[in-house]
């Protein structure tokens, strides 16, 4: 968490340094009043060096954060799989007969990896993005409250679209996981019993069943790509629309600080 806070702080401070350098070059009032004794060239050089140092430190902290998270994720996966495997070993024979082997394999291999990704990537990135949004929001308020309000309108629209997208994609992902489990179960049972299938001459029927399950999984993944193919361009459109609106309002109503 400390490394995440530091990375967010560096990401927020870096644009302020660039803005201060541009204002100094254009002859505006110096942003950092503590450095009024510096001439323009030395002040810009100091900002450039500071930005370079912050970038190097940020990349170093990002490397440490990634390394720590990956190690923690591998340990989480190891512990989860061991616990799940021990639980399966303690199941009764009736439970094992009722539950397909492919479903057990999917839960041990795929679901544990998904949980590891949740704890090591999703939650950490979610926290980092929330902190970044809050920090950027307060900096924008200090620059111009009116333009910040305009950006908040677009932010509400993004949240509404993301909420609808989440409900749609959750249903698609649920179907996809079910299709993956069914396909793994089918492959495990039929590959282990291939001699029996050949003995009773059932290859054509099993091939048709496999084609059906594979097609269902393909359609499910296509639906995921279609959903993201609509969602991401919409967000990109809102991004450029927000930027254009801010520039227009800033120039039209002279809202620059």
PDB file of C-alpha atoms in Angstrom:
ATOM      1  CA  UNK A   1       0.000   0.000   0.000  1.00  0.00           C
ATOM      2  CA  UNK A   2       2.848   2.401   0.788  1.00  0.00           C
ATOM      3  CA  UNK A   3       4.412   1.812  -2.631  1.00  0.00           C
ATOM      4  CA  UNK A   4       1.029   2.383  -4.269  1.00  0.00           C
ATOM      5  CA  UNK A   5       0.604   5.683  -2.438  1.00  0.00           C
ATOM      6  CA  UNK A   6       4.087   6.800  -3.509  1.00  0.00           C
ATOM      7  CA  UNK A   7       3.463   5.880  -7.158  1.00  0.00           C
ATOM      8  CA  UNK A   8       0.183   7.789  -7.142  1.00  0.00           C
ATOM      9  CA  UNK A   9       1.875  10.794  -5.558  1.00  0.00           C
ATOM     10  CA  UNK A  10       4.595  10.788  -8.216  1.00  0.00           C
ATOM     11  CA  UNK A  11       2.004  10.487 -10.993  1.00  0.00           C
ATOM     12  CA  UNK A  12       0.109  13.484  -9.606  1.00  0.00           C
ATOM     13  CA  UNK A  13       3.147  15.688  -8.974  1.00  0.00           C
ATOM     14  CA  UNK A  14       4.791  15.144 -12.391  1.00  0.00           C
ATOM     15  CA  UNK A  15       2.144  17.084 -14.418  1.00  0.00           C
ATOM     16  CA  UNK A  16       2.419  19.967 -11.941  1.00  0.00           C
ATOM     17  CA  UNK A  17       6.155  20.169 -12.627  1.00  0.00           C
ATOM     18  CA  UNK A  18       5.508  20.246 -16.386  1.00  0.00           C
ATOM     19  CA  UNK A  19       2.882  22.967 -15.921  1.00  0.00           C
ATOM     20  CA  UNK A  20       5.287  25.019 -13.812  1.00  0.00           C
ATOM     21  CA  UNK A  21       7.989  24.720 -16.483  1.00  0.00           C
ATOM     22  CA  UNK A  22       5.583  25.793 -19.253  1.00  0.00           C
ATOM     23  CA  UNK A  23       4.362  28.766 -17.195  1.00  0.00           C
ATOM     24  CA  UNK A  24       7.960  29.808 -16.547  1.00  0.00           C
ATOM     25  CA  UNK A  25       8.825  29.642 -20.254  1.00  0.00           C
ATOM     26  CA  UNK A  26       5.730  31.681 -21.184  1.00  0.00           C
ATOM     27  CA  UNK A  27       6.512  34.280 -18.529  1.00  0.00           C
ATOM     28  CA  UNK A  28       3.583  33.644 -16.180  1.00  0.00           C
ATOM     29  CA  UNK A  29       3.734  33.982 -12.429  1.00  0.00           C
ATOM     30  CA  UNK A  30       6.054  31.386 -10.943  1.00  0.00           C
ATOM     31  CA  UNK A  31       4.122  28.475  -9.435  1.00  0.00           C
ATOM     32  CA  UNK A  32       6.558  27.610  -6.663  1.00  0.00           C
ATOM     33  CA  UNK A  33       7.094  30.836  -4.698  1.00  0.00           C
ATOM     34  CA  UNK A  34       9.916  29.324  -2.656  1.00  0.00           C
ATOM     35  CA  UNK A  35      12.234  29.394  -5.691  1.00  0.00           C
ATOM     36  CA  UNK A  36      11.898  33.054  -6.615  1.00  0.00           C
ATOM     37  CA  UNK A  37      15.667  33.514  -6.300  1.00  0.00           C
ATOM     38  CA  UNK A  38      16.336  31.206  -9.269  1.00  0.00           C
ATOM     39  CA  UNK A  39      16.513  32.661 -12.747  1.00  0.00           C
ATOM     40  CA  UNK A  40      14.323  31.163 -15.486  1.00  0.00           C
ATOM     41  CA  UNK A  41      16.908  28.786 -16.954  1.00  0.00           C
ATOM     42  CA  UNK A  42      17.974  27.355 -13.616  1.00  0.00           C
ATOM     43  CA  UNK A  43      14.377  27.077 -12.484  1.00  0.00           C
ATOM     44  CA  UNK A  44      13.362  25.096 -15.598  1.00  0.00           C
ATOM     45  CA  UNK A  45      16.462  22.906 -15.279  1.00  0.00           C
ATOM     46  CA  UNK A  46      15.613  22.233 -11.653  1.00  0.00           C
ATOM     47  CA  UNK A  47      12.077  21.220 -12.634  1.00  0.00           C
ATOM     48  CA  UNK A  48      13.424  18.945 -15.388  1.00  0.00           C
ATOM     49  CA  UNK A  49      15.849  17.239 -13.021  1.00  0.00           C
ATOM     50  CA  UNK A  50      13.141  16.891 -10.390  1.00  0.00           C
ATOM     51  CA  UNK A  51      10.778  15.319 -12.917  1.00  0.00           C
ATOM     52  CA  UNK A  52      13.494  12.928 -14.082  1.00  0.00           C
ATOM     53  CA  UNK A  53      14.299  11.896 -10.503  1.00  0.00           C
ATOM     54  CA  UNK A  54      10.617  11.382  -9.707  1.00  0.00           C
ATOM     55  CA  UNK A  55      10.213   9.250 -12.829  1.00  0.00           C
ATOM     56  CA  UNK A  56      13.172   7.042 -11.898  1.00  0.00           C
ATOM     57  CA  UNK A  57      11.922   6.683  -8.323  1.00  0.00           C
ATOM     58  CA  UNK A  58       8.421   5.926  -9.550  1.00  0.00           C
ATOM     59  CA  UNK A  59       9.667   3.171 -11.844  1.00  0.00           C
ATOM     60  CA  UNK A  60      11.745   1.722  -9.018  1.00  0.00           C
ATOM     61  CA  UNK A  61       8.780   1.690  -6.659  1.00  0.00           C
ATOM     62  CA  UNK A  62       6.629   0.176  -9.419  1.00  0.00           C
ATOM     63  CA  UNK A  63       9.181  -2.607  -9.881  1.00  0.00           C
ATOM     64  CA  UNK A  64       9.211  -3.355  -6.149  1.00  0.00           C
ATOM     65  CA  UNK A  65       5.428  -3.265  -6.009  1.00  0.00           C
ATOM     66  CA  UNK A  66       5.098  -5.666  -8.948  1.00  0.00           C
ATOM     67  CA  UNK A  67       7.682  -8.023  -7.467  1.00  0.00           C
ATOM     68  CA  UNK A  68       6.025  -8.088  -4.045  1.00  0.00           C
ATOM     69  CA  UNK A  69       2.544  -8.562  -5.510  1.00  0.00           C
ATOM     70  CA  UNK A  70       3.637 -11.402  -7.797  1.00  0.00           C
ATOM     71  CA  UNK A  71       5.325 -13.237  -4.936  1.00  0.00           C
ATOM     72  CA  UNK A  72       2.268 -12.752  -2.768  1.00  0.00           C
ATOM     73  CA  UNK A  73       0.045 -13.944  -5.609  1.00  0.00           C
ATOM     74  CA  UNK A  74       2.056 -17.114  -6.115  1.00  0.00           C
ATOM     75  CA  UNK A  75       1.887 -17.832  -2.400  1.00  0.00           C
ATOM     76  CA  UNK A  76      -1.863 -17.248  -2.384  1.00  0.00           C
ATOM     77  CA  UNK A  77      -2.329 -19.616  -5.329  1.00  0.00           C
ATOM     78  CA  UNK A  78      -0.181 -22.260  -3.658  1.00  0.00           C
ATOM     79  CA  UNK A  79      -2.090 -22.099  -0.371  1.00  0.00           C
ATOM     80  CA  UNK A  80      -5.489 -22.041  -2.056  1.00  0.00           C
ATOM     81  CA  UNK A  81      -4.733 -25.026  -4.269  1.00  0.00           C
ATOM     82  CA  UNK A  82      -3.372 -27.013  -1.349  1.00  0.00           C
ATOM     83  CA  UNK A  83      -6.497 -26.287   0.718  1.00  0.00           C
ATOM     84  CA  UNK A  84      -8.824 -27.106  -2.182  1.00  0.00           C
ATOM     85  CA  UNK A  85      -6.939 -30.315  -2.950  1.00  0.00           C
ATOM     86  CA  UNK A  86      -7.045 -31.385   0.708  1.00  0.00           C
ATOM     87  CA  UNK A  87     -10.768 -30.678   0.742  1.00  0.00           C
ATOM     88  CA  UNK A  88     -11.267 -32.836  -2.357  1.00  0.00           C
ATOM     89  CA  UNK A  89      -9.280 -35.654  -0.753  1.00  0.00           C
ATOM     90  CA  UNK A  90     -11.602 -35.565   2.261  1.00  0.00           C
ATOM     91  CA  UNK A  91     -14.750 -35.828   0.131  1.00  0.00           C
ATOM     92  CA  UNK A  92     -16.726 -39.037   0.280  1.00  0.00           C
ATOM     93  CA  UNK A  93     -16.901 -41.474  -2.614  1.00  0.00           C
ATOM     94  CA  UNK A  94     -20.520 -40.543  -3.308  1.00  0.00           C
ATOM     95  CA  UNK A  95     -19.594 -36.872  -3.612  1.00  0.00           C
ATOM     96  CA  UNK A  96     -16.755 -37.694  -6.005  1.00  0.00           C
ATOM     97  CA  UNK A  97     -19.082 -39.829  -8.130  1.00  0.00           C
ATOM     98  CA  UNK A  98     -21.670 -37.063  -8.350  1.00  0.00           C
ATOM     99  CA  UNK A  99     -19.188 -34.303  -9.252  1.00  0.00           C
ATOM    100  CA  UNK A 100     -17.503 -34.467 -12.686  1.00  0.00           C
ATOM    101  CA  UNK A 101     -13.722 -34.649 -12.697  1.00  0.00           C
ATOM    102  CA  UNK A 102     -13.418 -31.775 -15.164  1.00  0.00           C
ATOM    103  CA  UNK A 103     -15.319 -29.493 -12.798  1.00  0.00           C
ATOM    104  CA  UNK A 104     -12.918 -30.356  -9.983  1.00  0.00           C
ATOM    105  CA  UNK A 105      -9.919 -29.662 -12.223  1.00  0.00           C
ATOM    106  CA  UNK A 106     -11.374 -26.309 -13.242  1.00  0.00           C
ATOM    107  CA  UNK A 107     -11.948 -25.278  -9.638  1.00  0.00           C
ATOM    108  CA  UNK A 108      -8.459 -26.273  -8.549  1.00  0.00           C
ATOM    109  CA  UNK A 109      -6.627 -24.752 -11.521  1.00  0.00           C
ATOM    110  CA  UNK A 110      -8.674 -21.805 -12.828  1.00  0.00           C
ATOM    111  CA  UNK A 111     -10.702 -20.526  -9.876  1.00  0.00           C
ATOM    112  CA  UNK A 112      -7.693 -20.311  -7.570  1.00  0.00           C
ATOM    113  CA  UNK A 113      -5.777 -18.344 -10.206  1.00  0.00           C
ATOM    114  CA  UNK A 114      -8.740 -15.972 -10.530  1.00  0.00           C
ATOM    115  CA  UNK A 115      -8.771 -15.393  -6.768  1.00  0.00           C
ATOM    116  CA  UNK A 116      -5.042 -14.722  -6.827  1.00  0.00           C
ATOM    117  CA  UNK A 117      -5.513 -12.170  -9.594  1.00  0.00           C
ATOM    118  CA  UNK A 118      -8.267 -10.546  -7.539  1.00  0.00           C
ATOM    119  CA  UNK A 119      -6.034  -9.993  -4.507  1.00  0.00           C
ATOM    120  CA  UNK A 120      -2.797  -9.100  -6.335  1.00  0.00           C
ATOM    121  CA  UNK A 121      -4.006  -7.024  -9.285  1.00  0.00           C
ATOM    122  CA  UNK A 122      -7.649  -6.012  -9.210  1.00  0.00           C
ATOM    123  CA  UNK A 123      -7.954  -4.792  -5.621  1.00  0.00           C
ATOM    124  CA  UNK A 124      -4.574  -3.043  -5.666  1.00  0.00           C
ATOM    125  CA  UNK A 125      -5.262  -1.299  -8.977  1.00  0.00           C
ATOM    126  CA  UNK A 126      -8.751  -0.360  -7.813  1.00  0.00           C
ATOM    127  CA  UNK A 127      -7.351   1.263  -4.674  1.00  0.00           C
ATOM    128  CA  UNK A 128      -4.628   3.010  -6.683  1.00  0.00           C
ATOM    129  CA  UNK A 129      -7.138   4.354  -9.212  1.00  0.00           C
ATOM    130  CA  UNK A 130      -9.440   5.634  -6.459  1.00  0.00           C
ATOM    131  CA  UNK A 131      -6.551   7.466  -4.789  1.00  0.00           C
ATOM    132  CA  UNK A 132      -5.464   8.879  -8.149  1.00  0.00           C
ATOM    133  CA  UNK A 133      -8.963  10.162  -8.919  1.00  0.00           C
ATOM    134  CA  UNK A 134      -9.247  11.829  -5.504  1.00  0.00           C
ATOM    135  CA  UNK A 135      -5.807  13.446  -5.808  1.00  0.00           C
ATOM    136  CA  UNK A 136      -6.406  14.691  -9.345  1.00  0.00           C
ATOM    137  CA  UNK A 137      -9.837  15.982  -8.336  1.00  0.00           C
ATOM    138  CA  UNK A 138      -8.414  18.150  -5.540  1.00  0.00           C
ATOM    139  CA  UNK A 139      -5.649  19.480  -7.795  1.00  0.00           C
ATOM    140  CA  UNK A 140      -8.236  20.353 -10.438  1.00  0.00           C
ATOM    141  CA  UNK A 141     -10.272  22.176  -7.800  1.00  0.00           C
ATOM    142  CA  UNK A 142      -7.267  24.321  -6.945  1.00  0.00           C
ATOM    143  CA  UNK A 143      -6.782  25.164 -10.623  1.00  0.00           C
ATOM    144  CA  UNK A 144     -10.387  25.929 -11.634  1.00  0.00           C
ATOM    145  CA  UNK A 145     -13.579  24.777  -9.823  1.00  0.00           C
ATOM    146  CA  UNK A 146     -15.823  25.472 -12.836  1.00  0.00           C
ATOM    147  CA  UNK A 147     -13.844  23.273 -15.219  1.00  0.00           C
ATOM    148  CA  UNK A 148     -13.693  20.632 -12.487  1.00  0.00           C
ATOM    149  CA  UNK A 149     -17.493  20.660 -12.302  1.00  0.00           C
ATOM    150  CA  UNK A 150     -17.697  20.175 -16.057  1.00  0.00           C
ATOM    151  CA  UNK A 151     -15.367  17.190 -15.845  1.00  0.00           C
ATOM    152  CA  UNK A 152     -17.463  15.724 -13.012  1.00  0.00           C
ATOM    153  CA  UNK A 153     -20.477  15.629 -15.344  1.00  0.00           C
ATOM    154  CA  UNK A 154     -18.566  13.367 -17.702  1.00  0.00           C
ATOM    155  CA  UNK A 155     -17.340  11.338 -14.725  1.00  0.00           C
ATOM    156  CA  UNK A 156     -20.923  10.616 -13.684  1.00  0.00           C
ATOM    157  CA  UNK A 157     -21.696   9.452 -17.231  1.00  0.00           C
ATOM    158  CA  UNK A 158     -18.659   7.138 -17.157  1.00  0.00           C
ATOM    159  CA  UNK A 159     -19.786   5.642 -13.848  1.00  0.00           C
ATOM    160  CA  UNK A 160     -23.298   5.044 -15.199  1.00  0.00           C
ATOM    161  CA  UNK A 161     -22.010   3.365 -18.375  1.00  0.00           C
ATOM    162  CA  UNK A 162     -19.556   1.254 -16.358  1.00  0.00           C
ATOM    163  CA  UNK A 163     -22.346   0.116 -14.031  1.00  0.00           C
ATOM    164  CA  UNK A 164     -24.475  -1.060 -16.955  1.00  0.00           C
ATOM    165  CA  UNK A 165     -21.455  -2.687 -18.610  1.00  0.00           C
ATOM    166  CA  UNK A 166     -20.577  -4.541 -15.401  1.00  0.00           C
ATOM    167  CA  UNK A 167     -24.032  -6.117 -15.170  1.00  0.00           C
ATOM    168  CA  UNK A 168     -23.895  -7.233 -18.788  1.00  0.00           C
ATOM    169  CA  UNK A 169     -20.356  -8.622 -18.684  1.00  0.00           C
ATOM    170  CA  UNK A 170     -20.938 -10.429 -15.380  1.00  0.00           C
ATOM    171  CA  UNK A 171     -23.650 -12.551 -16.987  1.00  0.00           C
ATOM    172  CA  UNK A 172     -21.408 -13.286 -19.971  1.00  0.00           C
ATOM    173  CA  UNK A 173     -18.465 -14.252 -17.748  1.00  0.00           C
ATOM    174  CA  UNK A 174     -20.719 -16.542 -15.694  1.00  0.00           C
ATOM    175  CA  UNK A 175     -21.779 -18.381 -18.832  1.00  0.00           C
ATOM    176  CA  UNK A 176     -18.191 -18.551 -20.060  1.00  0.00           C
ATOM    177  CA  UNK A 177     -16.977 -20.162 -16.820  1.00  0.00           C
ATOM    178  CA  UNK A 178     -19.802 -22.682 -16.995  1.00  0.00           C
ATOM    179  CA  UNK A 179     -18.949 -23.552 -20.607  1.00  0.00           C
ATOM    180  CA  UNK A 180     -15.258 -23.956 -19.705  1.00  0.00           C
ATOM    181  CA  UNK A 181     -16.151 -26.289 -16.855  1.00  0.00           C
ATOM    182  CA  UNK A 182     -18.458 -28.330 -19.116  1.00  0.00           C
ATOM    183  CA  UNK A 183     -15.787 -28.581 -21.806  1.00  0.00           C
ATOM    184  CA  UNK A 184     -13.119 -29.676 -19.320  1.00  0.00           C
ATOM    185  CA  UNK A 185     -15.484 -32.265 -17.894  1.00  0.00           C
ATOM    186  CA  UNK A 186     -16.326 -33.579 -21.370  1.00  0.00           C
ATOM    187  CA  UNK A 187     -12.655 -33.822 -22.389  1.00  0.00           C
ATOM    188  CA  UNK A 188     -11.599 -35.543 -19.183  1.00  0.00           C
ATOM    189  CA  UNK A 189     -14.347 -38.126 -19.268  1.00  0.00           C
ATOM    190  CA  UNK A 190     -14.039 -38.899 -22.972  1.00  0.00           C
ATOM    191  CA  UNK A 191     -10.257 -38.982 -23.171  1.00  0.00           C
ATOM    192  CA  UNK A 192     -10.057 -41.323 -20.204  1.00  0.00           C
ATOM    193  CA  UNK A 193     -12.783 -43.505 -21.704  1.00  0.00           C
ATOM    194  CA  UNK A 194     -11.708 -43.319 -25.330  1.00  0.00           C
ATOM    195  CA  UNK A 195     -11.340 -47.111 -25.640  1.00  0.00           C
ATOM    196  CA  UNK A 196     -14.963 -47.585 -24.628  1.00  0.00           C
ATOM    197  CA  UNK A 197     -16.113 -44.912 -27.094  1.00  0.00           C
ATOM    198  CA  UNK A 198     -14.233 -46.637 -29.896  1.00  0.00           C
ATOM    199  CA  UNK A 199     -15.508 -50.030 -28.802  1.00  0.00           C
ATOM    200  CA  UNK A 200     -19.141 -48.918 -29.153  1.00  0.00           C
ATOM    201  CA  UNK A 201     -18.416 -46.854 -32.287  1.00  0.00           C
ATOM    202  CA  UNK A 202     -19.578 -43.551 -30.772  1.00  0.00           C
ATOM    203  CA  UNK A 203     -16.904 -41.292 -32.278  1.00  0.00           C
ATOM    204  CA  UNK A 204     -19.305 -39.353 -34.527  1.00  0.00           C
ATOM    205  CA  UNK A 205     -21.769 -38.631 -31.693  1.00  0.00           C
ATOM    206  CA  UNK A 206     -19.008 -37.524 -29.321  1.00  0.00           C
ATOM    207  CA  UNK A 207     -17.500 -35.350 -32.024  1.00  0.00           C
ATOM    208  CA  UNK A 208     -20.868 -33.634 -32.460  1.00  0.00           C
ATOM    209  CA  UNK A 209     -21.148 -33.101 -28.696  1.00  0.00           C
ATOM    210  CA  UNK A 210     -17.663 -31.618 -28.562  1.00  0.00           C
ATOM    211  CA  UNK A 211     -18.437 -29.305 -31.489  1.00  0.00           C
ATOM    212  CA  UNK A 212     -21.570 -28.100 -29.712  1.00  0.00           C
ATOM    213  CA  UNK A 213     -19.762 -27.359 -26.442  1.00  0.00           C
ATOM    214  CA  UNK A 214     -16.844 -25.736 -28.224  1.00  0.00           C
ATOM    215  CA  UNK A 215     -19.182 -23.554 -30.265  1.00  0.00           C
ATOM    216  CA  UNK A 216     -21.002 -22.419 -27.116  1.00  0.00           C
ATOM    217  CA  UNK A 217     -17.684 -21.407 -25.542  1.00  0.00           C
ATOM    218  CA  UNK A 218     -16.613 -19.606 -28.721  1.00  0.00           C
ATOM    219  CA  UNK A 219     -19.853 -17.613 -28.864  1.00  0.00           C
ATOM    220  CA  UNK A 220     -19.511 -16.701 -25.201  1.00  0.00           C
ATOM    221  CA  UNK A 221     -15.992 -15.364 -25.714  1.00  0.00           C
ATOM    222  CA  UNK A 222     -17.113 -13.511 -28.826  1.00  0.00           C
ATOM    223  CA  UNK A 223     -19.793 -11.841 -26.713  1.00  0.00           C
ATOM    224  CA  UNK A 224     -17.093 -10.740 -24.285  1.00  0.00           C
ATOM    225  CA  UNK A 225     -15.060  -9.210 -27.121  1.00  0.00           C
ATOM    226  CA  UNK A 226     -18.146  -7.503 -28.538  1.00  0.00           C
ATOM    227  CA  UNK A 227     -18.992  -6.032 -25.116  1.00  0.00           C
ATOM    228  CA  UNK A 228     -15.474  -4.669 -24.636  1.00  0.00           C
ATOM    229  CA  UNK A 229     -15.435  -3.552 -28.267  1.00  0.00           C
ATOM    230  CA  UNK A 230     -18.421  -1.323 -27.525  1.00  0.00           C
ATOM    231  CA  UNK A 231     -17.414  -0.239 -24.010  1.00  0.00           C
ATOM    232  CA  UNK A 232     -13.866   0.955 -24.685  1.00  0.00           C
ATOM    233  CA  UNK A 233     -14.682   3.108 -27.753  1.00  0.00           C
ATOM    234  CA  UNK A 234     -17.519   4.714 -25.794  1.00  0.00           C
ATOM    235  CA  UNK A 235     -15.085   5.612 -23.008  1.00  0.00           C
ATOM    236  CA  UNK A 236     -12.601   6.945 -25.557  1.00  0.00           C
ATOM    237  CA  UNK A 237     -15.338   9.083 -27.100  1.00  0.00           C
ATOM    238  CA  UNK A 238     -16.270  10.468 -23.670  1.00  0.00           C
ATOM    239  CA  UNK A 239     -12.606  11.199 -22.968  1.00  0.00           C
ATOM    240  CA  UNK A 240     -12.128  13.244 -26.133  1.00  0.00           C
ATOM    241  CA  UNK A 241     -15.532  14.883 -25.656  1.00  0.00           C
ATOM    242  CA  UNK A 242     -14.555  15.933 -22.122  1.00  0.00           C
ATOM    243  CA  UNK A 243     -11.224  17.322 -23.317  1.00  0.00           C
ATOM    244  CA  UNK A 244     -12.904  19.262 -26.143  1.00  0.00           C
ATOM    245  CA  UNK A 245     -15.563  20.622 -23.795  1.00  0.00           C
ATOM    246  CA  UNK A 246     -12.981  21.780 -21.265  1.00  0.00           C
ATOM    247  CA  UNK A 247     -10.895  23.529 -23.937  1.00  0.00           C
ATOM    248  CA  UNK A 248     -13.977  25.151 -25.453  1.00  0.00           C
ATOM    249  CA  UNK A 249     -15.364  26.379 -22.137  1.00  0.00           C
ATOM    250  CA  UNK A 250     -11.942  27.569 -21.011  1.00  0.00           C
ATOM    251  CA  UNK A 251     -11.465  29.669 -24.135  1.00  0.00           C
ATOM    252  CA  UNK A 252     -15.093  30.758 -24.561  1.00  0.00           C
ATOM    253  CA  UNK A 253     -15.691  31.932 -20.996  1.00  0.00           C
ATOM    254  CA  UNK A 254     -12.078  32.703 -20.082  1.00  0.00           C
ATOM    255  CA  UNK A 255     -12.031  30.136 -17.274  1.00  0.00           C
ATOM    256  CA  UNK A 256      -8.264  29.674 -17.268  1.00  0.00           C
ATOM    257  CA  UNK A 257      -6.653  30.285 -13.863  1.00  0.00           C
TER     258      UNK A 257
END
